[in-house]
Amino acid sequence: AVVSTQSGHYGRANPEDTPMVNTINVDELLESAGRSIQVEKDVPLTLDMGSLTAYDMQPVEMSKLGQGKARDAFLMNLTRDNTQLLFNSLFSLPSSVVEKVKCVQLPAPTTKLPREKPIPKPKTLTKWEAFAKSKGIQKKKRGRMLYDDVAKEWKPRYGFNKAGGDKEQNWVVEVPENGDPYKDWLGDKEDKKKEKVAKNELQRLKNISKQVKLKSEAINQNVKQVHKSTASLGKFQEKSKKKKVPTATLR
């Protein structure tokens, strides 16, 4: 077995694909140190190759543990043997050569690690999102550019110099067949636009109010659980003064 010492890569080197780099013969190094890659243990290690972790469940004899330097030497030898078994299992996994470097494909981890923080709760759906989900409506991403029939060119859908935004070019509005010819159709178009903006803003404020209400209810529930988490189930716990939380009513 040969290990490449090229910067940034670790693994077995392929003599045909690997460039000229400094190499170390592991077998010769271990033989000179009186070591072997073959390690035998009474109780096999529990290996999790997905996390590159090894668990040694073999009991330790206190007579061999010793004290001082003897203890350090015993723990060093034990760590070395377990690490050797971990590397033996690592080199037995399927591998492939990527950019002239041998890489090992690790399996999925089997050790379940606890989360530092609780699982985030799903975000509350807005009124439109709930309606679209119930009707099976999927959001389609529209293109940023839109063709302007008046200017005969592609323009942004929104923002500066948007398509159909030039008032000097859009000074004529087509009147429907049954429409009132004396009605201000340009002004009606502007009024509808302002009404749509105001409606969207009102719906946005309602969504924010709904989310704040749900968060307030969750906080109150957590406070109740904390009060009952004592040994007396909150019997001798001081009750907090009820304070009215100011809320805004949207009409």
Backbone as JSON, one array per atom type, in Angstrom:
{
  "sequence": "AVVSTQSGHYGRANPEDTPMVNTINVDELLESAGRSIQVEKDVPLTLDMGSLTAYDMQPVEMSKLGQGKARDAFLMNLTRDNTQLLFNSLFSLPSSVVEKVKCVQLPAPTTKLPREKPIPKPKTLTKWEAFAKSKGIQKKKRGRMLYDDVAKEWKPRYGFNKAGGDKEQNWVVEVPENGDPYKDWLGDKEDKKKEKVAKNELQRLKNISKQVKLKSEAINQNVKQVHKSTASLGKFQEKSKKKKVPTATLR",
  "N": [[0.85, -1.19, 0.0], [0.56, 2.19, -0.86], [0.8, 5.54, 0.06], [-0.22, 8.7, -0.99], [1.31, 11.86, -0.66], [0.48, 14.22, -1.69], [-0.6, 17.6, -1.66], [-3.65, 18.25, -0.09], [-4.96, 15.88, -0.74], [-5.77, 12.57, 0.17], [-5.16, 9.13, 0.25], [-4.91, 5.93, -1.46], [-2.37, 5.7, -3.83], [-2.32, 5.61, -7.4], [0.02, 4.22, -9.49], [0.03, 4.57, -12.26], [-1.67, 6.67, -12.87], [-1.11, 8.76, -11.12], [0.61, 11.84, -10.62], [4.1, 12.92, -10.37], [4.88, 12.75, -7.16], [5.68, 13.03, -3.66], [5.95, 9.96, -2.01], [5.0, 7.46, 0.41], [5.79, 4.33, 1.57], [3.65, 2.35, 3.15], [3.64, -0.25, 4.17], [6.4, -0.88, 4.45], [7.09, 1.08, 6.31], [5.57, 0.37, 8.58], [6.63, -2.15, 9.03], [9.26, -1.56, 9.7], [8.81, -0.34, 12.11], [7.98, -2.39, 13.62], [5.29, -3.05, 13.48], [2.0, -4.13, 12.37], [-0.49, -4.31, 9.83], [-2.54, -5.99, 10.29], [-4.78, -6.57, 12.76], [-5.96, -8.12, 15.65], [-8.81, -8.63, 17.64], [-10.65, -9.5, 20.56], [-13.29, -8.72, 20.89], [-15.05, -7.56, 18.22], [-14.76, -4.37, 16.52], [-17.29, -1.86, 16.49], [-18.27, -0.39, 13.67], [-18.86, 2.63, 11.94], [-18.82, 3.56, 8.96], [-19.82, 5.58, 7.4], [-19.71, 7.85, 8.99], [-17.09, 7.73, 9.64], [-16.33, 6.53, 12.1], [-15.43, 4.62, 14.97], [-16.32, 2.24, 17.41], [-15.22, 0.9, 20.37], [-16.03, -1.81, 22.14], [-14.86, -3.57, 23.81], [-14.03, -4.8, 27.01], [-11.78, -3.15, 29.3], [-8.89, -4.24, 30.89], [-8.06, -3.53, 34.14], [-5.64, -4.07, 35.29], [-3.83, -3.99, 33.23], [-4.01, -1.4, 32.5], [-2.6, 0.42, 34.16], [-0.56, 3.19, 35.41], [0.41, 6.65, 34.93], [3.13, 6.91, 32.68], [2.9, 4.32, 31.72], [0.16, 3.97, 31.48], [-0.37, 5.89, 29.48], [1.06, 4.79, 27.34], [-0.34, 2.39, 26.97], [-2.92, 3.29, 26.26], [-2.21, 4.65, 23.93], [-1.34, 2.54, 22.25], [-3.73, 1.08, 22.09], [-5.4, 2.92, 20.83], [-4.04, 3.18, 18.42], [-4.32, 0.58, 17.28], [-7.11, 0.39, 16.98], [-7.54, 2.5, 15.21], [-6.13, 1.52, 13.04], [-7.74, -0.66, 12.29], [-9.98, 0.74, 11.51], [-9.01, 2.09, 9.26], [-8.37, -0.11, 7.67], [-10.92, -1.08, 7.04], [-11.79, 1.13, 5.66], [-10.2, 1.16, 3.33], [-11.23, -1.04, 2.09], [-13.58, -0.37, 0.92], [-15.66, 0.48, -1.96], [-13.99, 2.18, -4.62], [-12.82, 4.91, -6.69], [-11.07, 6.63, -9.34], [-10.53, 9.99, -9.38], [-9.64, 12.8, -11.05], [-6.97, 11.9, -11.12], [-6.62, 11.03, -8.56], [-7.26, 8.72, -6.03], [-10.38, 8.02, -4.78], [-12.63, 7.22, -2.14], [-15.82, 5.81, -1.83], [-18.1, 6.57, 0.54], [-20.43, 4.87, 2.67], [-23.9, 5.38, 3.7], [-24.31, 7.15, 6.8], [-24.77, 5.45, 9.94], [-25.0, 6.11, 12.56], [-27.04, 7.92, 14.71], [-27.13, 11.2, 15.32], [-27.86, 13.58, 17.87], [-29.96, 16.48, 17.46], [-28.98, 19.91, 17.67], [-30.79, 21.98, 17.89], [-34.39, 22.29, 17.99], [-36.56, 20.74, 15.5], [-37.4, 22.82, 12.83], [-40.58, 24.39, 12.64], [-43.17, 24.0, 10.17], [-43.72, 26.64, 7.82], [-46.39, 28.96, 8.1], [-49.05, 28.83, 5.81], [-50.06, 31.25, 3.43], [-53.19, 32.89, 2.58], [-53.62, 32.73, -0.17], [-51.71, 30.76, -0.89], [-52.7, 28.53, 0.5], [-55.16, 28.22, -0.83], [-54.25, 27.72, -3.46], [-52.91, 25.32, -3.04], [-55.0, 23.61, -2.32], [-56.43, 23.55, -4.69], [-54.63, 22.52, -6.4], [-52.94, 24.17, -7.85], [-50.01, 25.11, -9.42], [-47.11, 27.06, -9.02], [-45.8, 28.97, -11.58], [-42.86, 30.08, -13.01], [-42.43, 33.16, -14.44], [-41.03, 34.72, -17.35], [-38.39, 37.19, -17.3], [-38.24, 39.17, -19.21], [-40.39, 40.92, -21.5], [-42.3, 41.24, -24.46], [-42.77, 44.29, -26.04], [-45.38, 45.53, -27.79], [-45.79, 48.05, -28.82], [-43.32, 49.46, -28.77], [-41.89, 47.63, -30.19], [-39.88, 45.88, -29.25], [-37.99, 43.92, -26.84], [-38.62, 44.25, -23.4], [-38.08, 44.84, -19.83], [-40.24, 43.08, -17.54], [-41.01, 44.25, -15.13], [-40.26, 47.24, -13.23], [-37.84, 49.84, -14.07], [-38.3, 51.36, -17.24], [-40.15, 49.45, -18.17], [-42.14, 47.07, -20.01], [-44.83, 48.44, -21.79], [-45.0, 50.59, -20.09], [-44.55, 53.17, -20.78], [-46.01, 56.19, -20.81], [-46.33, 58.06, -22.81], [-46.37, 56.54, -25.13], [-48.49, 54.86, -24.66], [-50.96, 56.22, -24.81], [-53.4, 55.81, -25.85], [-56.35, 53.96, -25.37], [-58.07, 51.0, -25.98], [-61.5, 50.91, -26.48], [-64.11, 48.88, -25.29], [-66.71, 47.15, -27.2], [-69.29, 47.4, -26.11], [-68.76, 49.44, -24.37], [-68.75, 52.58, -22.53], [-68.41, 55.42, -24.39], [-67.78, 57.93, -23.39], [-66.52, 57.61, -21.05], [-63.75, 57.85, -18.78], [-61.32, 56.02, -19.65], [-58.57, 55.73, -19.39], [-58.1, 56.85, -16.85], [-59.65, 55.06, -15.39], [-58.17, 52.74, -15.71], [-55.85, 53.36, -14.25], [-57.0, 53.66, -11.71], [-57.85, 51.03, -11.17], [-55.42, 49.78, -11.02], [-54.27, 50.99, -8.73], [-56.15, 50.12, -6.84], [-55.71, 47.37, -6.89], [-53.09, 47.24, -5.9], [-53.51, 48.23, -3.31], [-55.18, 46.23, -2.31], [-53.51, 43.99, -2.32], [-51.6, 44.84, -0.44], [-53.18, 44.99, 1.86], [-53.84, 42.28, 2.18], [-51.33, 41.27, 2.67], [-50.74, 42.41, 5.17], [-52.69, 41.13, 6.69], [-51.79, 38.5, 6.59], [-49.4, 38.74, 8.03], [-50.44, 39.46, 10.53], [-51.78, 37.11, 11.18], [-49.67, 35.27, 11.43], [-48.29, 36.39, 13.62], [-50.19, 36.06, 15.62], [-50.29, 33.24, 15.83], [-47.69, 32.72, 16.72], [-47.79, 34.01, 19.21], [-49.64, 32.41, 20.56], [-48.19, 30.02, 20.68], [-46.08, 30.77, 22.35], [-47.42, 31.31, 24.74], [-48.32, 28.73, 25.33], [-45.88, 27.42, 25.77], [-45.06, 28.77, 28.08], [-46.97, 27.91, 29.93], [-46.32, 25.19, 30.08], [-43.77, 25.36, 31.21], [-44.36, 26.36, 33.76], [-45.59, 24.15, 34.86], [-43.59, 22.33, 35.05], [-42.23, 21.81, 37.36], [-41.48, 19.96, 40.43], [-43.76, 19.91, 41.95], [-45.7, 20.17, 40.09], [-46.32, 22.79, 39.41], [-47.77, 23.77, 41.54], [-46.84, 25.35, 43.67], [-45.79, 27.39, 42.26], [-45.17, 30.73, 41.36], [-47.69, 32.68, 40.0], [-47.79, 34.32, 36.91], [-48.47, 37.74, 36.24], [-51.34, 38.62, 34.46], [-51.12, 40.16, 31.44], [-52.4, 42.31, 29.1], [-51.94, 41.87, 25.72], [-51.17, 44.21, 23.3], [-53.06, 44.36, 20.36], [-53.54, 44.69, 16.86], [-56.33, 45.56, 14.98], [-57.5, 44.67, 11.9], [-59.46, 46.07, 9.43]],
  "CA": [[0.0, 0.0, 0.0], [1.34, 3.42, -0.97], [-0.03, 6.71, 0.37], [0.27, 9.91, -1.63], [1.39, 13.03, 0.23], [0.15, 15.42, -2.44], [-1.36, 18.52, -0.81], [-5.1, 18.3, -0.23], [-5.54, 14.6, -1.09], [-5.34, 11.45, 0.98], [-5.68, 7.88, -0.27], [-3.93, 5.1, -2.13], [-1.95, 6.3, -5.09], [-2.23, 4.75, -8.57], [1.28, 4.59, -10.13], [-0.14, 4.94, -13.65], [-2.42, 7.93, -13.01], [-0.68, 9.77, -10.17], [1.82, 12.56, -11.04], [5.29, 12.76, -9.54], [4.71, 13.34, -5.84], [6.37, 12.29, -2.61], [5.14, 8.83, -1.57], [5.48, 6.73, 1.57], [5.38, 2.94, 1.57], [3.1, 2.11, 4.48], [4.06, -1.57, 4.63], [7.78, -0.81, 4.92], [7.14, 1.91, 7.51], [5.07, -0.41, 9.7], [7.56, -3.25, 9.3], [10.42, -1.02, 10.41], [8.39, 0.01, 13.46], [7.51, -3.6, 14.3], [3.83, -3.04, 13.51], [1.35, -4.84, 11.29], [-1.83, -3.79, 9.54], [-3.5, -6.99, 10.75], [-5.03, -6.42, 14.19], [-6.96, -9.05, 16.14], [-9.45, -8.23, 18.89], [-11.63, -10.47, 21.04], [-14.6, -8.14, 20.58], [-14.88, -6.72, 17.03], [-15.19, -2.98, 16.62], [-18.53, -1.43, 15.84], [-17.81, 0.63, 12.74], [-19.8, 3.45, 11.17], [-17.93, 4.12, 7.95], [-20.39, 6.82, 6.89], [-19.23, 8.93, 9.85], [-15.68, 7.44, 9.94], [-16.3, 6.39, 13.55], [-15.28, 3.25, 15.47], [-16.68, 2.1, 18.83], [-14.56, -0.26, 20.96], [-16.85, -2.29, 23.25], [-14.12, -4.58, 24.56], [-13.69, -4.31, 28.36], [-10.36, -2.85, 29.55], [-8.4, -4.82, 32.13], [-7.45, -2.49, 34.95], [-4.24, -4.42, 35.58], [-3.01, -3.56, 32.09], [-4.11, 0.05, 32.3], [-1.45, 1.03, 34.82], [-0.59, 4.61, 35.75], [1.49, 7.46, 34.4], [3.57, 6.62, 31.31], [2.39, 3.01, 31.32], [-1.22, 4.18, 31.02], [-0.33, 6.6, 28.2], [1.5, 3.85, 26.3], [-1.42, 1.43, 26.74], [-3.97, 3.98, 25.51], [-1.69, 4.94, 22.61], [-1.37, 1.31, 21.47], [-5.12, 0.75, 21.86], [-5.9, 3.87, 19.82], [-3.39, 2.85, 17.14], [-4.92, -0.63, 16.74], [-8.47, 0.69, 16.54], [-7.43, 3.33, 14.01], [-5.7, 0.64, 11.96], [-8.92, -1.4, 11.85], [-10.84, 1.69, 10.81], [-8.42, 2.32, 7.94], [-8.52, -1.33, 6.9], [-12.28, -1.09, 6.51], [-11.91, 2.25, 4.72], [-9.58, 0.78, 2.06], [-11.98, -2.14, 1.49], [-14.78, 0.17, 0.31], [-15.53, 0.78, -3.4], [-13.22, 3.4, -4.87], [-12.7, 5.34, -8.07], [-10.02, 7.62, -9.55], [-11.06, 11.28, -9.78], [-8.54, 13.74, -11.26], [-5.72, 11.2, -10.8], [-6.57, 10.78, -7.12], [-8.18, 7.65, -5.67], [-11.38, 8.45, -3.8], [-13.44, 6.14, -1.59], [-17.24, 6.15, -1.69], [-18.55, 6.22, 1.88], [-21.86, 4.53, 2.77], [-24.72, 6.29, 4.52], [-24.04, 6.99, 8.23], [-25.73, 4.69, 10.74], [-25.1, 6.71, 13.9], [-27.99, 9.02, 14.77], [-26.65, 12.25, 16.22], [-28.96, 14.46, 18.31], [-29.99, 17.84, 16.93], [-28.7, 20.98, 18.63], [-32.0, 22.78, 18.05], [-35.58, 21.52, 17.56], [-36.89, 20.78, 14.08], [-38.21, 24.02, 12.55], [-41.97, 24.15, 12.3], [-43.48, 24.46, 8.8], [-44.2, 28.01, 7.73], [-47.82, 29.07, 7.91], [-49.42, 29.18, 4.45], [-50.91, 32.41, 3.24], [-54.52, 32.56, 2.08], [-53.49, 32.31, -1.57], [-50.98, 29.5, -0.93], [-53.62, 27.46, 0.92], [-56.12, 28.03, -1.91], [-53.55, 27.1, -4.59], [-52.61, 23.93, -2.68], [-56.25, 22.84, -2.36], [-56.87, 23.44, -6.08], [-53.57, 21.92, -7.2], [-52.32, 25.18, -8.72], [-48.56, 25.17, -9.25], [-46.54, 28.36, -9.38], [-44.95, 28.95, -12.76], [-41.97, 31.24, -13.07], [-42.54, 33.9, -15.69], [-39.78, 35.3, -17.84], [-38.15, 38.58, -16.86], [-38.43, 40.07, -20.34], [-41.7, 40.9, -22.13], [-42.25, 41.95, -25.73], [-43.61, 45.48, -26.11], [-45.89, 45.65, -29.15], [-45.7, 49.44, -29.28], [-41.91, 49.78, -29.02], [-41.34, 46.58, -31.05], [-38.66, 45.35, -28.67], [-38.14, 43.24, -25.55], [-38.38, 45.11, -22.26], [-38.32, 44.15, -18.55], [-41.64, 42.98, -17.14], [-41.23, 45.2, -14.03], [-39.17, 48.18, -12.98], [-37.57, 50.97, -14.98], [-38.42, 51.11, -18.69], [-40.85, 48.19, -18.35], [-42.99, 46.98, -21.19], [-46.14, 49.08, -21.62], [-44.95, 51.58, -19.03], [-44.34, 54.52, -21.3], [-47.32, 56.84, -20.93], [-46.41, 58.77, -24.09], [-46.69, 55.57, -26.16], [-49.74, 54.2, -24.32], [-51.95, 57.27, -24.55], [-54.67, 55.37, -26.44], [-56.9, 52.75, -24.78], [-59.14, 50.45, -26.81], [-62.79, 50.9, -25.79], [-64.92, 47.71, -25.68], [-67.86, 47.44, -28.07], [-70.43, 47.86, -25.3], [-68.27, 50.39, -23.39], [-69.2, 53.97, -22.6], [-67.36, 56.2, -25.08], [-67.49, 59.16, -22.67], [-65.87, 57.24, -19.78], [-62.3, 58.05, -18.74], [-60.77, 54.67, -19.57], [-57.19, 55.84, -18.87], [-58.2, 57.01, -15.4], [-60.17, 53.8, -14.84], [-57.04, 51.79, -15.67], [-55.0, 53.75, -13.13], [-57.72, 53.37, -10.47], [-57.81, 49.59, -10.96], [-54.05, 49.43, -10.61], [-54.12, 51.41, -7.33], [-56.99, 49.25, -6.03], [-55.03, 46.07, -6.81], [-51.94, 47.4, -5.0], [-54.03, 48.35, -1.95], [-55.7, 44.92, -1.91], [-52.35, 43.13, -2.02], [-51.01, 45.31, 0.81], [-54.07, 44.58, 2.94], [-53.69, 40.83, 2.37], [-50.01, 41.06, 3.29], [-50.86, 42.75, 6.59], [-53.49, 40.07, 7.32], [-50.92, 37.33, 6.74], [-48.49, 39.04, 9.14], [-51.22, 39.39, 11.77], [-52.07, 35.7, 11.45], [-48.44, 34.65, 11.91], [-48.01, 36.91, 14.96], [-51.15, 35.43, 16.54], [-49.88, 31.86, 16.04], [-46.48, 32.75, 17.55], [-48.19, 34.37, 20.56], [-50.26, 31.23, 21.16], [-47.13, 29.05, 20.96], [-45.33, 31.26, 23.5], [-48.26, 31.09, 25.93], [-48.32, 27.29, 25.61], [-44.59, 27.09, 26.37], [-45.04, 29.32, 29.45], [-47.78, 27.01, 30.76], [-45.55, 23.96, 30.29], [-42.68, 25.66, 32.14], [-44.93, 26.49, 35.09], [-45.95, 22.82, 35.36], [-42.44, 21.43, 34.96], [-41.62, 21.63, 38.67], [-41.83, 18.7, 41.1], [-45.13, 20.02, 42.46], [-46.57, 20.43, 38.93], [-46.72, 24.19, 39.38], [-48.68, 24.12, 42.63], [-46.25, 26.44, 44.44], [-45.16, 28.31, 41.33], [-45.82, 32.04, 41.34], [-48.4, 32.92, 38.75], [-47.44, 35.59, 36.27], [-49.59, 38.66, 36.09], [-51.88, 38.65, 33.11], [-50.98, 41.44, 30.78], [-53.03, 42.32, 27.79], [-51.02, 42.16, 24.62], [-51.83, 45.06, 22.31], [-53.23, 43.76, 19.03], [-54.09, 45.6, 15.86], [-57.47, 45.0, 14.28], [-57.55, 45.11, 10.5], [-60.83, 46.12, 8.92]],
  "C": [[0.88, 1.24, 0.0], [0.39, 4.59, -0.74], [0.6, 7.93, -0.26], [0.26, 11.06, -0.65], [1.15, 14.31, -0.53], [-0.79, 16.29, -1.62], [-2.83, 18.45, -1.15], [-5.74, 16.97, -0.54], [-4.95, 13.52, -0.2], [-5.94, 10.18, 0.41], [-4.57, 7.08, -0.92], [-3.61, 5.68, -3.49], [-1.91, 5.24, -6.18], [-0.97, 5.12, -9.32], [1.12, 5.0, -11.58], [-0.77, 6.31, -13.81], [-1.88, 9.05, -12.15], [0.56, 10.49, -10.68], [2.95, 12.34, -10.06], [5.09, 13.5, -8.23], [5.49, 12.5, -4.85], [5.45, 11.2, -2.09], [5.81, 8.13, -0.4], [4.95, 5.31, 1.48], [4.95, 2.57, 2.98], [3.59, 0.78, 5.03], [5.48, -1.54, 5.19], [7.89, 0.01, 6.2], [6.66, 1.13, 8.73], [6.01, -1.55, 10.06], [8.79, -2.76, 10.05], [10.08, -0.67, 11.85], [7.89, -1.21, 14.24], [6.02, -3.68, 14.41], [3.3, -3.85, 12.33], [-0.03, -4.24, 11.07], [-2.91, -4.78, 9.95], [-3.61, -6.92, 12.27], [-6.16, -7.37, 14.58], [-7.48, -8.59, 17.49], [-10.49, -9.28, 19.26], [-13.05, -10.01, 20.72], [-14.43, -7.23, 19.36], [-15.38, -5.29, 17.26], [-16.55, -2.79, 15.96], [-18.19, -0.22, 14.98], [-19.0, 1.33, 12.09], [-18.97, 4.18, 10.13], [-18.5, 5.4, 7.35], [-19.94, 8.03, 7.68], [-17.76, 8.78, 10.2], [-15.48, 7.35, 11.45], [-16.2, 4.91, 13.9], [-15.57, 3.25, 16.96], [-16.07, 0.79, 19.35], [-15.33, -0.67, 22.21], [-16.13, -3.34, 24.09], [-13.76, -4.04, 25.94], [-12.17, -4.14, 28.52], [-9.97, -3.45, 30.9], [-7.63, -3.75, 32.9], [-6.0, -2.8, 35.27], [-3.31, -3.99, 34.45], [-3.01, -2.05, 31.91], [-2.95, 0.78, 32.94], [-1.67, 2.5, 35.13], [0.56, 5.32, 35.07], [1.81, 7.11, 32.95], [3.05, 5.27, 30.82], [0.95, 3.13, 30.8], [-1.23, 4.88, 29.67], [0.08, 5.66, 27.08], [0.4, 2.85, 25.97], [-2.54, 2.08, 25.9], [-3.51, 4.32, 24.1], [-1.74, 3.7, 21.72], [-2.82, 0.91, 21.13], [-5.72, 1.64, 20.77], [-5.32, 3.54, 18.45], [-4.04, 1.63, 16.5], [-6.33, -0.37, 16.22], [-8.47, 1.55, 15.27], [-7.02, 2.49, 12.81], [-6.88, -0.17, 11.41], [-9.88, -0.51, 11.08], [-10.33, 1.93, 9.39], [-8.5, 1.07, 7.07], [-9.91, -1.43, 6.27], [-12.47, 0.01, 5.47], [-11.36, 1.86, 3.35], [-10.28, -0.4, 1.4], [-13.26, -1.66, 0.81], [-14.57, 0.4, -1.18], [-14.86, 2.13, -3.62], [-13.2, 3.69, -6.36], [-11.63, 6.42, -8.14], [-10.66, 8.88, -10.1], [-9.9, 12.27, -9.85], [-7.22, 13.17, -10.75], [-5.53, 10.99, -9.3], [-7.62, 9.72, -6.79], [-9.09, 8.11, -4.54], [-12.24, 7.25, -3.4], [-14.87, 6.63, -1.43], [-17.75, 5.65, -0.35], [-20.03, 5.84, 1.86], [-22.61, 5.56, 3.6], [-24.41, 6.08, 6.0], [-25.15, 6.22, 8.93], [-25.92, 5.26, 12.14], [-26.04, 7.91, 13.86], [-27.52, 10.03, 15.8], [-27.81, 13.15, 16.62], [-28.83, 15.85, 17.7], [-29.67, 18.84, 18.04], [-29.96, 21.78, 18.92], [-33.19, 21.96, 17.54], [-35.82, 21.68, 16.06], [-37.76, 22.0, 13.81], [-39.62, 23.65, 12.12], [-42.26, 24.67, 10.89], [-44.08, 25.85, 8.82], [-45.69, 28.04, 7.44], [-48.13, 29.53, 6.48], [-50.28, 30.43, 4.43], [-52.26, 31.97, 2.67], [-54.45, 32.07, 0.64], [-52.76, 30.98, -1.67], [-51.86, 28.32, -0.52], [-54.64, 27.16, -0.17], [-55.47, 27.31, -3.09], [-53.24, 25.63, -4.29], [-53.86, 23.07, -2.75], [-56.73, 22.61, -3.79], [-55.8, 22.79, -6.97], [-52.9, 22.88, -8.16], [-50.83, 25.26, -8.4], [-48.03, 26.51, -9.76], [-45.59, 28.2, -10.55], [-44.14, 30.24, -12.82], [-42.06, 31.9, -14.44], [-41.2, 34.52, -16.06], [-39.62, 36.75, -17.4], [-38.43, 39.57, -17.97], [-39.8, 39.84, -20.97], [-41.63, 41.74, -23.4], [-43.25, 43.09, -25.72], [-44.05, 45.68, -27.56], [-45.76, 47.06, -29.7], [-44.27, 49.79, -29.65], [-41.25, 48.78, -29.95], [-39.99, 46.08, -30.54], [-38.97, 44.7, -27.32], [-37.75, 44.19, -24.43], [-38.61, 44.34, -20.97], [-39.8, 44.14, -18.21], [-41.98, 43.99, -16.04], [-40.07, 46.18, -13.99], [-39.04, 49.26, -14.03], [-37.67, 50.51, -16.44], [-39.12, 49.77, -18.96], [-41.74, 48.24, -19.58], [-44.37, 47.56, -20.9], [-46.16, 50.14, -20.55], [-44.78, 53.0, -19.49], [-45.69, 55.18, -21.55], [-47.46, 57.57, -22.26], [-46.77, 57.81, -25.22], [-48.04, 54.9, -25.92], [-50.82, 55.24, -23.97], [-53.32, 56.92, -25.12], [-55.08, 54.05, -25.78], [-58.05, 52.28, -25.65], [-60.43, 50.34, -25.98], [-63.57, 49.67, -26.24], [-66.14, 48.11, -26.51], [-69.04, 47.99, -27.28], [-70.0, 48.89, -24.26], [-68.81, 51.79, -23.61], [-68.13, 54.81, -23.27], [-66.95, 57.47, -24.34], [-66.8, 58.88, -21.32], [-64.36, 57.45, -19.88], [-61.63, 56.68, -18.55], [-59.31, 54.68, -19.09], [-57.2, 55.97, -17.35], [-58.71, 55.75, -14.73], [-59.06, 52.75, -14.73], [-56.11, 52.08, -14.49], [-55.68, 53.43, -11.79], [-57.7, 51.87, -10.15], [-56.43, 49.14, -10.48], [-53.83, 49.79, -9.13], [-54.94, 50.51, -6.4], [-56.34, 47.87, -5.85], [-53.84, 46.14, -5.86], [-52.42, 47.48, -3.55], [-54.56, 47.01, -1.44], [-54.57, 43.97, -1.54], [-51.69, 43.53, -0.7], [-51.86, 44.91, 2.01], [-53.94, 43.08, 3.22], [-52.35, 40.51, 3.01], [-50.05, 41.34, 4.78], [-51.67, 41.69, 7.33], [-52.64, 38.82, 7.55], [-49.94, 37.53, 7.91], [-49.22, 38.94, 10.47], [-51.52, 37.95, 12.16], [-50.84, 34.98, 12.01], [-48.09, 35.09, 13.32], [-48.94, 36.26, 15.99], [-50.74, 33.99, 16.84], [-48.64, 31.8, 16.93], [-46.84, 33.08, 19.0], [-48.82, 33.18, 21.27], [-49.21, 30.19, 21.52], [-46.33, 29.46, 22.19], [-46.12, 31.02, 24.79], [-48.29, 29.61, 26.32], [-47.01, 26.87, 26.26], [-44.49, 27.6, 27.81], [-45.83, 28.42, 30.39], [-47.03, 25.71, 31.06], [-44.42, 24.18, 31.28], [-43.2, 25.76, 33.57], [-45.25, 25.13, 35.71], [-44.79, 21.83, 35.33], [-41.72, 21.23, 36.29], [-42.09, 20.32, 39.3], [-43.27, 18.72, 41.61], [-46.13, 20.3, 41.35], [-47.15, 21.84, 38.96], [-47.62, 24.62, 40.51], [-48.17, 25.3, 43.43], [-45.55, 27.46, 43.55], [-45.92, 29.63, 41.33], [-46.46, 32.26, 39.97], [-48.02, 34.29, 38.21], [-48.68, 36.45, 36.12], [-50.04, 38.69, 34.63], [-51.78, 40.07, 32.56], [-51.6, 41.34, 29.4], [-52.02, 42.73, 26.72], [-51.74, 43.02, 23.6], [-51.88, 44.4, 20.95], [-53.87, 44.79, 18.11], [-55.21, 44.89, 15.12], [-57.53, 45.57, 12.88], [-58.99, 45.02, 10.01], [-60.79, 46.36, 7.4]]
}
